[in-house]
Coordinates of C-alpha atoms in Angstrom, one line a residue:
M1 CA 4.9 35.4 -42.9
P2 CA 5.8 38.7 -41.3
R3 CA 4.3 39.4 -37.8
T4 CA 2.4 42.4 -37.1
Y5 CA 3.9 44.6 -34.2
V6 CA 2.6 47.8 -32.2
V7 CA 5.7 49.7 -30.8
T8 CA 4.8 52.6 -28.5
G9 CA 7.7 55.4 -28.3
S10 CA 8.5 54.2 -31.8
A11 CA 10.3 57.6 -32.8
S12 CA 12.9 57.8 -30.4
G13 CA 15.1 55.9 -27.9
I14 CA 14.5 52.0 -27.3
G15 CA 11.3 52.3 -29.4
A16 CA 13.1 53.6 -32.5
T17 CA 15.8 51.0 -32.2
T18 CA 13.2 48.0 -31.8
T19 CA 11.3 49.3 -34.8
R20 CA 14.3 49.6 -37.1
I21 CA 15.7 46.4 -36.1
L22 CA 12.0 44.7 -36.5
R23 CA 11.5 46.3 -39.9
E24 CA 15.3 45.0 -41.0
R25 CA 13.9 41.9 -40.3
G26 CA 10.9 42.2 -42.6
E27 CA 8.4 42.5 -39.6
R28 CA 5.4 45.0 -40.0
V29 CA 5.5 47.8 -37.5
I30 CA 2.9 50.3 -36.5
G31 CA 4.6 52.8 -34.7
I32 CA 2.6 54.9 -31.9
D33 CA 4.3 58.3 -30.7
L34 CA 3.6 62.1 -30.3
R35 CA 4.8 62.6 -34.0
D36 CA 6.6 60.6 -36.8
A37 CA 4.7 57.6 -36.3
E38 CA 1.8 55.8 -38.2
V39 CA -0.3 56.3 -35.2
E40 CA 0.1 59.9 -33.7
A41 CA -1.1 59.9 -30.3
D42 CA -0.9 61.4 -26.9
L43 CA -0.8 58.4 -24.2
S44 CA -1.0 60.7 -21.1
G45 CA -4.9 60.8 -21.3
P46 CA -7.5 58.5 -21.6
T47 CA -8.8 59.8 -24.8
G48 CA -5.6 59.6 -26.5
R49 CA -5.1 55.9 -25.5
V50 CA -8.7 54.9 -26.9
E51 CA -7.9 56.7 -30.1
A52 CA -4.6 55.3 -30.3
A53 CA -5.7 51.5 -30.0
A54 CA -8.6 52.0 -32.4
K55 CA -6.1 53.4 -35.1
A56 CA -3.6 50.7 -34.4
L57 CA -6.3 48.0 -34.8
E58 CA -7.7 49.7 -38.0
L59 CA -4.1 49.5 -39.5
A60 CA -3.4 46.0 -38.2
G61 CA -6.8 44.7 -39.7
G62 CA -7.9 43.4 -36.4
T63 CA -5.0 41.2 -35.5
I64 CA -2.0 42.3 -33.6
D65 CA 0.7 39.7 -33.0
A66 CA 2.9 41.3 -30.3
V67 CA 2.7 44.9 -28.5
I68 CA 6.0 46.3 -27.4
A69 CA 5.4 49.4 -25.1
C70 CA 8.6 51.7 -24.8
A71 CA 7.1 54.8 -24.4
G72 CA 7.7 56.7 -21.4
I73 CA 9.3 59.9 -19.5
S74 CA 11.3 60.4 -16.7
A75 CA 10.5 64.0 -15.5
P76 CA 9.4 64.9 -12.1
I77 CA 5.8 65.8 -12.9
P78 CA 2.7 63.9 -12.9
A79 CA 2.2 63.1 -16.5
T80 CA 5.1 60.6 -15.8
I81 CA 2.6 58.1 -13.9
S82 CA -0.1 58.9 -16.5
I83 CA 2.4 58.0 -19.4
N84 CA 4.4 55.4 -17.8
Y85 CA 1.7 53.4 -16.2
F86 CA -1.6 54.3 -17.4
G87 CA -0.3 54.8 -21.1
V88 CA 0.9 51.4 -21.3
T89 CA -1.8 49.3 -19.1
E90 CA -4.9 50.9 -20.4
L91 CA -3.6 50.9 -24.1
L92 CA -2.7 47.0 -23.6
E93 CA -6.1 46.5 -22.3
H94 CA -7.5 48.5 -25.5
L95 CA -5.6 46.5 -27.7
R96 CA -6.3 43.2 -26.1
P97 CA -8.8 42.1 -28.6
G98 CA -6.4 42.3 -31.4
L99 CA -4.0 40.2 -29.6
V100 CA -6.6 37.4 -28.7
A101 CA -7.2 37.4 -32.7
S102 CA -3.4 36.4 -33.2
D103 CA -2.1 32.6 -33.2
A104 CA 0.9 33.6 -31.1
P105 CA 0.2 37.0 -29.3
R106 CA 3.2 38.5 -27.3
V107 CA 3.4 41.4 -24.9
A108 CA 6.5 43.1 -23.6
V109 CA 7.0 46.4 -21.9
V110 CA 9.8 48.5 -20.7
S111 CA 10.0 48.9 -16.9
S112 CA 13.6 50.3 -15.5
M113 CA 16.0 49.5 -12.7
A114 CA 14.4 52.5 -11.0
S115 CA 11.6 50.1 -10.2
L116 CA 14.1 49.0 -7.4
Q117 CA 14.7 52.4 -6.1
P118 CA 12.5 54.4 -3.2
N119 CA 9.3 55.4 -4.3
S120 CA 5.8 56.7 -3.1
R121 CA 3.8 53.4 -1.8
E122 CA 0.5 55.4 -2.3
M123 CA 1.0 56.4 -5.6
V124 CA 2.0 52.7 -6.6
E125 CA -1.2 51.6 -4.8
A126 CA -3.4 54.2 -6.4
A127 CA -2.0 53.2 -10.1
L128 CA -2.6 49.5 -9.3
A129 CA -6.2 50.4 -8.1
G130 CA -7.0 52.2 -11.5
D131 CA -7.2 55.6 -9.8
E132 CA -5.3 57.7 -12.1
A133 CA -6.5 61.2 -10.5
K134 CA -5.2 60.2 -7.2
A135 CA -2.1 59.1 -8.4
M136 CA -1.7 62.4 -10.5
Q137 CA -2.4 64.1 -7.2
I138 CA 0.0 62.3 -5.3
A139 CA 2.6 62.9 -8.1
A140 CA 1.7 66.7 -7.9
D141 CA 1.9 67.1 -4.4
L142 CA 5.5 65.3 -4.7
A143 CA 6.7 67.5 -7.5
A144 CA 5.4 70.7 -5.7
Q145 CA 8.4 69.9 -3.2
G146 CA 10.8 70.3 -5.7
P147 CA 12.7 67.9 -8.4
E148 CA 14.5 65.8 -5.7
V149 CA 11.2 64.9 -4.2
G150 CA 9.4 64.9 -7.5
Y151 CA 11.7 62.4 -8.8
L152 CA 9.9 59.8 -6.7
V153 CA 7.2 59.8 -9.5
Y154 CA 9.5 58.0 -11.9
P155 CA 10.4 55.0 -9.9
S156 CA 6.8 54.8 -8.6
S157 CA 5.5 54.5 -12.2
K158 CA 8.0 51.7 -12.9
R159 CA 7.4 50.0 -9.9
A160 CA 3.7 49.9 -10.4
L161 CA 4.2 48.9 -14.1
A162 CA 6.5 45.9 -12.9
R163 CA 4.0 45.1 -10.3
W164 CA 0.9 45.2 -13.1
V165 CA 2.9 42.9 -15.3
R166 CA 3.2 40.4 -12.3
R167 CA -0.3 40.4 -11.4
S168 CA -2.1 40.5 -14.9
S169 CA 0.4 38.2 -16.7
I170 CA -1.3 35.2 -14.9
T171 CA -5.0 36.2 -15.2
P172 CA -7.6 34.6 -17.4
E173 CA -7.6 37.7 -19.6
W174 CA -3.8 37.3 -20.4
A175 CA -2.5 34.0 -19.7
G176 CA -6.1 32.4 -20.0
H177 CA -5.7 33.6 -23.9
G178 CA -2.4 32.3 -24.3
I179 CA -0.7 35.6 -24.2
P180 CA 2.9 36.0 -22.6
V181 CA 3.2 39.3 -20.5
N182 CA 6.5 40.2 -19.6
G183 CA 9.0 43.4 -18.9
V184 CA 12.3 44.5 -19.3
A185 CA 14.2 46.6 -16.8
P186 CA 17.2 48.5 -18.3
G187 CA 20.0 49.9 -16.6
T188 CA 21.4 53.3 -18.1
V189 CA 20.8 53.4 -21.7
L190 CA 22.2 55.9 -24.1
T191 CA 19.6 57.5 -25.6
P192 CA 18.4 61.1 -25.7
M193 CA 16.7 61.0 -22.4
T194 CA 20.0 60.1 -20.5
E195 CA 22.2 62.3 -22.8
K196 CA 22.3 65.6 -20.8
L197 CA 22.5 63.7 -17.4
L198 CA 25.5 61.9 -18.8
S199 CA 27.1 64.8 -20.2
T200 CA 29.1 66.0 -17.1
P201 CA 31.3 63.9 -14.6
E202 CA 29.2 64.8 -11.9
G203 CA 26.1 63.7 -13.6
R204 CA 27.6 60.3 -14.4
A205 CA 29.0 59.9 -10.8
M206 CA 25.6 60.2 -9.4
V207 CA 23.9 58.0 -12.1
D208 CA 26.6 55.2 -11.4
A209 CA 26.2 55.5 -7.7
A210 CA 22.5 54.7 -8.1
V211 CA 22.7 52.2 -11.0
P212 CA 26.2 50.2 -11.1
M213 CA 26.7 48.3 -14.3
P214 CA 29.7 46.2 -13.6
L215 CA 29.3 44.6 -17.0
N216 CA 30.2 46.7 -20.1
Y217 CA 29.0 49.7 -18.3
H218 CA 26.2 52.0 -20.0
Q219 CA 24.3 50.3 -22.3
P220 CA 23.3 50.8 -26.4
P221 CA 19.4 50.7 -27.1
E222 CA 20.0 47.7 -28.9
S223 CA 20.7 45.4 -25.9
I224 CA 17.3 46.3 -24.7
A225 CA 15.7 46.0 -28.0
H226 CA 17.0 42.4 -28.9
L227 CA 15.5 41.3 -25.6
L228 CA 12.1 42.8 -26.2
I229 CA 12.1 41.3 -29.7
W230 CA 12.7 37.9 -28.3
L231 CA 10.3 38.2 -25.6
T232 CA 7.5 38.9 -28.4
S233 CA 8.9 36.1 -30.5
V234 CA 6.8 32.8 -31.2
E235 CA 9.8 31.1 -29.4
N236 CA 8.9 32.8 -26.1
S237 CA 5.9 30.4 -25.3
H238 CA 5.8 30.0 -21.6
M239 CA 7.5 33.1 -19.8
A240 CA 5.0 34.9 -18.0
G241 CA 5.3 37.9 -15.4
Q242 CA 9.1 38.0 -15.7
I243 CA 10.8 41.4 -15.1
I244 CA 14.1 41.0 -16.7
Y245 CA 17.0 43.3 -15.5
D246 CA 19.0 43.8 -18.5
D247 CA 21.2 46.3 -16.4
G248 CA 24.8 45.2 -16.8
G249 CA 24.6 43.8 -13.4
A250 CA 22.8 46.7 -11.0
D251 CA 20.4 44.5 -9.8
A252 CA 22.6 41.6 -8.8
S253 CA 25.2 44.4 -7.3
L254 CA 22.2 46.0 -5.3
R255 CA 20.0 43.3 -4.3
G256 CA 22.9 40.5 -3.8
D257 CA 22.8 37.0 -4.4
D258 CA 19.6 35.9 -2.6
I259 CA 16.3 36.9 -3.6
W260 CA 14.8 33.5 -3.1
S261 CA 14.8 33.1 0.7
W262 CA 11.5 35.1 1.3
N263 CA 9.4 31.7 1.3
D264 CA 12.2 29.9 3.4
P265 CA 11.3 28.6 7.1
A266 CA 12.6 31.3 9.8

């Protein structure tokens, strides 16, 4: 029996690859994107999220087996926090009734290796508090200082999303209904979003300094898609709140071999 998936960002990049693989396996996919999708919607605002969820639930007949949230942008603009954080978390909340109706509901979101980079603590906290207006104002203030400072919006959005996954995955609303919620943090993925940046030696050098990938270097979107699909399969029954750094070794290169001793005696 095919499972019903909702995939955001289904028209390009990781989302398009994930959608293709799922359909090749015989699964049913309801794509959400700005265009070229079963549900055409703008996830940068509350109205678009509500309408997208309602349409997806209607097409699914009220039952959704899995949601894979890939939609996102990396521009140094306020819309990045709206799409990357609120466009994921609010949409998931609106889709949750459909997941609860499933016998084996699953959720996976796309975070980023950038979640480990410098960020705006104030923006992250505003996002986690559900204050989109404040988060966008902080983003606008950063963007006004130029693209280098404005870039902080992107890692802030991904840090907030990763923390939401950790925080929400163990709550009665999600774990209490048997819904594993997890995230994948890619390294440098070869998609249209990174094509321009990687087109010059200078761009590649900058990217590789920030995201060192000793294992197999830059990754195709399939490397992320296959992991997202496993996380939302019936086989994944107990993984909760994990951000899996599928990044060619970037996390291990940057954070080292000990991320556990935070709770050891001094």
